[in-house]
Coordinates of N, CA and C and ligand atoms in Angstrom, one line a residue:
M110 N 0.4 -1.0 -0.7 CA 0.1 0.3 -0.1 C 0.2 1.1 0.0
N111 N 0.9 2.0 -0.7 CA 1.2 2.9 -1.4 C 0.9 4.0 0.2
C112 N 1.2 4.2 1.7 CA 0.7 4.9 2.7 C 2.4 5.4 3.3
I113 N 2.3 6.7 3.3 CA 3.3 7.3 3.9 C 4.0 6.8 4.9
F114 N 2.8 6.9 5.6 CA 3.3 6.3 7.5 C 3.2 5.4 8.1
C115 N 2.6 4.1 7.1 CA 3.1 3.0 6.5 C 4.4 2.7 6.4
K116 N 5.0 3.6 5.6 CA 6.1 3.5 5.0 C 7.4 3.7 6.4
I117 N 6.4 4.3 7.3 CA 8.0 4.7 8.1 C 7.0 4.1 9.2
A118 N 6.4 3.7 9.7 CA 5.9 2.5 10.6 C 7.3 1.8 10.5
N119 N 7.3 0.8 9.0 CA 7.6 0.0 8.9 C 9.8 -0.3 8.4
K120 N 9.2 1.4 9.2 CA 11.2 2.0 8.1 C 11.9 1.3 7.3
E121 N 11.1 1.4 5.8 CA 11.1 2.0 5.1 C 11.3 3.2 4.2
I122 N 10.6 4.4 5.1 CA 11.4 6.0 5.0 C 12.0 6.0 6.6
P123 N 12.9 5.9 7.0 CA 13.6 6.7 7.7 C 13.0 8.0 8.7
K124 N 12.9 7.9 9.8 CA 12.5 8.2 10.9 C 12.2 8.7 12.2
E125 N 13.1 9.6 12.6 CA 13.3 9.6 13.9 C 12.2 9.9 15.0
F126 N 11.5 9.2 16.3 CA 10.6 9.3 16.4 C 10.8 10.1 17.8
I127 N 10.2 10.8 18.4 CA 10.0 11.1 20.0 C 9.9 10.0 20.8
Y128 N 8.8 8.8 20.1 CA 8.2 8.2 20.8 C 8.6 6.9 20.1
E129 N 8.0 5.3 20.8 CA 7.8 4.6 20.3 C 7.2 3.1 21.0
D130 N 6.5 2.3 20.5 CA 6.3 1.3 21.6 C 5.7 -0.3 20.5
E131 N 5.3 -0.6 20.7 CA 5.1 -1.4 19.5 C 4.1 -1.1 19.2
D132 N 3.6 -0.4 19.3 CA 2.1 -0.6 18.8 C 1.5 1.6 17.8
I133 N 2.6 1.8 18.9 CA 2.1 3.9 18.7 C 3.3 4.3 18.0
M134 N 3.5 4.7 17.3 CA 5.3 6.3 16.6 C 4.8 7.2 17.2
V135 N 5.5 7.9 17.5 CA 5.8 9.9 17.8 C 6.7 10.1 16.8
F136 N 6.1 10.8 16.2 CA 7.4 11.6 14.8 C 6.9 13.9 15.0
P137 N 8.3 14.7 15.4 CA 7.8 15.6 14.7 C 6.5 16.4 13.5
D138 N 5.9 16.5 13.3 CA 5.3 17.4 12.6 C 6.2 18.2 11.4
I139 N 5.8 17.8 10.0 CA 6.3 18.1 9.1 C 7.2 19.4 8.5
N140 N 6.0 20.3 8.9 CA 5.4 21.2 8.9 C 3.5 22.1 10.5
P141 N 4.4 22.2 11.1 CA 4.3 22.6 12.3 C 3.5 23.5 11.9
S142 N 2.5 23.9 12.4 CA 1.7 24.9 13.2 C 2.3 25.6 14.0
A143 N 2.6 25.2 15.2 CA 3.3 26.1 16.2 C 4.5 25.3 17.0
P144 N 4.9 25.9 18.4 CA 6.2 25.1 18.3 C 6.4 23.9 19.1
V145 N 5.1 22.7 19.8 CA 5.3 21.7 19.5 C 4.3 21.4 18.8
H146 N 4.2 20.4 17.6 CA 3.5 19.2 17.2 C 4.1 19.0 17.1
I147 N 3.4 17.5 16.8 CA 3.4 15.9 17.3 C 2.7 14.9 16.7
L148 N 2.5 14.2 16.1 CA 1.4 13.1 15.4 C 1.9 12.1 16.1
I149 N 0.5 11.8 17.4 CA 0.6 10.1 17.3 C 0.3 9.1 16.3
V150 N 0.7 8.6 16.3 CA -0.1 7.1 15.1 C 0.1 6.2 15.8
P151 N -0.5 4.9 15.4 CA -0.8 3.4 15.0 C 0.1 3.1 14.4
K152 N 1.1 1.8 14.2 CA 2.0 1.5 12.9 C 0.7 1.0 12.2
K153 N -0.5 0.5 12.5 CA -1.1 -0.9 12.2 C -1.6 0.4 11.1
H154 N -2.2 0.1 9.5 CA -2.9 1.1 9.6 C -4.5 1.1 9.6
V155 N -4.3 2.3 10.1 CA -5.6 2.4 10.2 C -6.1 3.8 8.8
P156 N -7.7 3.2 8.5 CA -7.7 4.9 7.0 C -7.7 6.7 8.0
E157 N -8.6 5.8 9.7 CA -9.0 7.4 9.8 C -10.1 7.1 11.3
M158 N -10.6 8.2 12.9 CA -11.0 7.4 13.4 C -11.9 6.6 13.5
I159 N -13.1 6.5 12.7 CA -13.6 6.2 12.7 C -14.1 4.8 11.9
A160 N -13.3 4.2 12.0 CA -12.1 3.1 11.3 C -11.8 2.0 12.3
V161 N -11.3 2.4 13.9 CA -11.2 2.4 14.4 C -12.4 0.9 15.3
D162 N -12.1 -0.5 14.9 CA -12.5 -1.0 15.9 C -12.6 -1.6 16.7
D163 N -11.0 -1.2 17.0 CA -10.6 -2.4 18.6 C -9.7 -1.1 19.6
P164 N -11.2 -0.7 20.6 CA -11.5 0.1 22.1 C -9.9 0.1 22.0
I165 N -8.9 -0.9 22.5 CA -8.1 -1.3 22.5 C -7.2 -0.5 22.6
L166 N -7.1 0.4 21.1 CA -6.8 1.2 20.4 C -6.9 1.9 20.6
F167 N -7.4 2.6 21.2 CA -8.1 4.4 21.3 C -7.2 4.3 23.1
Q168 N -7.4 3.1 23.3 CA -6.8 3.4 24.3 C -5.1 4.1 24.5
K169 N -5.0 2.7 23.8 CA -3.1 3.2 23.5 C -3.2 4.3 22.9
I170 N -3.5 5.0 22.5 CA -3.5 5.9 21.9 C -2.9 7.1 22.2
F171 N -4.3 7.0 23.6 CA -4.8 8.5 24.2 C -3.9 8.3 25.3
Q172 N -3.6 7.0 26.0 CA -2.2 7.2 26.9 C -1.1 7.5 26.2
V173 N -0.6 7.7 25.5 CA 0.9 7.7 24.6 C -0.1 9.4 25.1
V174 N -0.8 9.8 23.8 CA -0.8 11.5 23.8 C -0.3 12.2 25.4
Q175 N -1.7 11.5 26.5 CA -1.2 11.8 27.5 C 0.4 12.1 28.0
K176 N 0.7 11.3 27.2 CA 2.3 11.0 28.4 C 3.8 12.4 27.1
M177 N 2.6 11.9 26.2 CA 3.1 13.6 25.5 C 2.7 14.5 25.9
I178 N 2.1 14.8 25.5 CA 1.5 15.9 27.0 C 2.4 16.2 27.6
K179 N 3.1 15.3 28.6 CA 3.7 15.4 29.7 C 5.2 15.8 29.3
T180 N 6.2 15.1 28.8 CA 7.0 14.6 28.0 C 7.7 16.8 26.8
T181 N 7.0 16.7 27.0 CA 7.2 17.8 25.9 C 6.4 19.7 26.7
G182 N 6.1 19.5 27.6 CA 5.6 20.2 28.4 C 5.1 21.4 29.0
L183 N 3.8 20.5 28.4 CA 2.8 21.2 27.5 C 1.7 21.2 28.8
T184 N 1.8 19.9 30.1 CA 0.5 19.7 31.1 C 0.9 21.9 31.6
G185 N -0.6 22.5 32.0 CA -1.2 23.5 32.1 C -0.8 24.1 31.1
K186 N -0.4 23.9 29.7 CA -0.2 25.7 28.7 C -1.5 24.6 27.4
P187 N -1.2 25.6 27.2 CA -2.4 25.7 26.0 C -2.0 25.1 24.7
H188 N -3.0 23.9 24.5 CA -2.3 23.0 23.8 C -3.6 22.4 23.4
R189 N -3.9 21.2 22.3 CA -4.9 21.0 20.9 C -4.6 20.1 20.7
I190 N -4.8 19.2 20.6 CA -5.2 17.8 20.5 C -6.4 17.3 19.1
G191 N -6.0 17.1 17.4 CA -6.8 17.1 17.0 C -6.7 15.6 15.7
I192 N -7.6 15.4 15.5 CA -7.5 14.4 14.2 C -8.7 14.9 13.6
N193 N -7.9 14.9 11.9 CA -8.9 15.6 10.9 C -9.4 14.3 10.2
G194 N -10.5 13.8 9.2 CA -11.3 12.9 8.9 C -12.4 13.5 8.3
G195 N -12.9 12.3 7.2 CA -13.8 12.6 6.5 C -13.2 13.3 4.9
G196 N -12.1 13.3 4.9 CA -12.0 13.6 3.5 C -11.4 14.5 3.8
L197 N -10.8 15.3 5.3 CA -10.0 16.8 5.4 C -9.3 16.8 6.0
Q198 N -8.9 15.8 5.9 CA -7.5 14.7 6.2 C -6.3 14.4 5.2
D199 N -6.0 15.1 5.6 CA -4.5 14.4 2.8 C -3.8 13.5 3.6
I200 N -3.9 13.2 4.8 CA -3.4 11.1 5.3 C -3.8 10.3 5.6
D201 N -4.6 9.9 5.0 CA -5.4 8.6 5.2 C -5.3 7.4 5.9
H202 N -4.2 7.9 7.2 CA -3.6 6.7 7.8 C -3.3 7.6 9.0
L203 N -4.4 7.0 10.5 CA -5.2 7.5 11.1 C -3.9 8.5 12.6
H204 N -3.5 9.8 12.0 CA -3.6 10.3 13.3 C -3.9 11.1 14.0
V205 N -2.8 12.0 14.9 CA -3.4 12.4 16.2 C -2.2 13.2 16.0
H206 N -2.8 14.7 15.9 CA -2.2 15.9 16.4 C -1.8 16.4 17.3
L207 N -1.2 16.5 18.3 CA -0.6 17.7 19.2 C 0.3 19.0 19.1
I208 N -0.7 19.4 19.4 CA 0.1 21.1 18.9 C 0.1 22.1 20.0
G209 N 0.4 22.6 20.1 CA 1.1 24.0 22.4 C 1.9 24.6 21.2
Q210 N 1.9 25.2 23.1 CA 2.7 26.1 23.0 C 2.4 27.6 22.3
M211 N 0.8 27.5 21.3 CA 0.2 28.8 21.0 C -0.2 29.8 20.6
S212 N 0.3 30.7 20.7 CA -0.4 32.1 21.2 C -1.8 32.5 20.8
R213 N -2.6 31.8 19.5 CA -4.0 31.8 18.9 C -4.4 30.3 18.7
K214 N -6.0 29.9 18.8 CA -5.7 28.5 18.3 C -5.2 28.6 17.4
A215 N -4.7 27.2 16.7 CA -4.1 27.1 15.6 C -5.2 26.4 15.2
E216 N -4.6 26.5 12.9 CA -5.9 25.6 12.8 C -5.1 24.2 11.7
L217 N -5.4 23.5 12.7 CA -5.3 22.3 11.9 C -4.9 21.2 10.8
Ligands
AMP18 P1 -3.5 15.8 7.6 O1 -4.4 16.6 7.8 O2 -4.4 15.6 9.4 O3 -3.5 14.4 7.4 O4 -2.0 16.1 8.2 C1 -1.1 15.3 7.5 C2 0.1 16.3 8.3 O5 1.0 15.4 8.2 C3 0.0 17.6 8.1 O6 0.3 18.7 9.0 C4 1.6 17.9 7.2 O7 2.7 18.7 7.9 C5 1.5 15.9 8.1 N1 3.2 14.8 7.5 C6 3.5 15.0 6.4 N2 3.9 14.2 6.2 C7 5.0 14.5 6.9 C8 6.3 13.3 7.3 N3 6.8 12.9 6.3 N4 6.3 13.5 8.8 C9 6.6 14.3 9.7 N5 4.6 14.8 9.3 C10 4.8 14.8 8.1
ZN19 ZN1 -1.2 3.3 6.8

């Protein structure tokens, strides 16, 4: 499948991860819209949020989102968590944007 995030997950495309475990990878957004802009991405190909059929995956993703809020120093600081779907997304492989330290509401 010609999916850039699958290629990153299976190391076809090299990418330095901020965090990685068996199921999840985290790396900086290539086009950041705020001082912190990272993507929390399941390694497994899921096209978008509505297609998730395993509640455990939600748990895994959002546990890592919490962890990333802490490790990027965003606890108690302005941040936003966003998931595009329904065709608004550019990349059809589920990813959660964590955007922080913005001075105004960031566009996702
Ligand atoms: P979305 O509109 O939610 O699908 O957003 C896709 C995001 O992925 C955008 O913010 C892009 O800047 C980002 N992006 C695209 N390609 C890469 C890449 N190779 N590495 C990191 N971020 C990427
Ligand atoms: Zn994929």
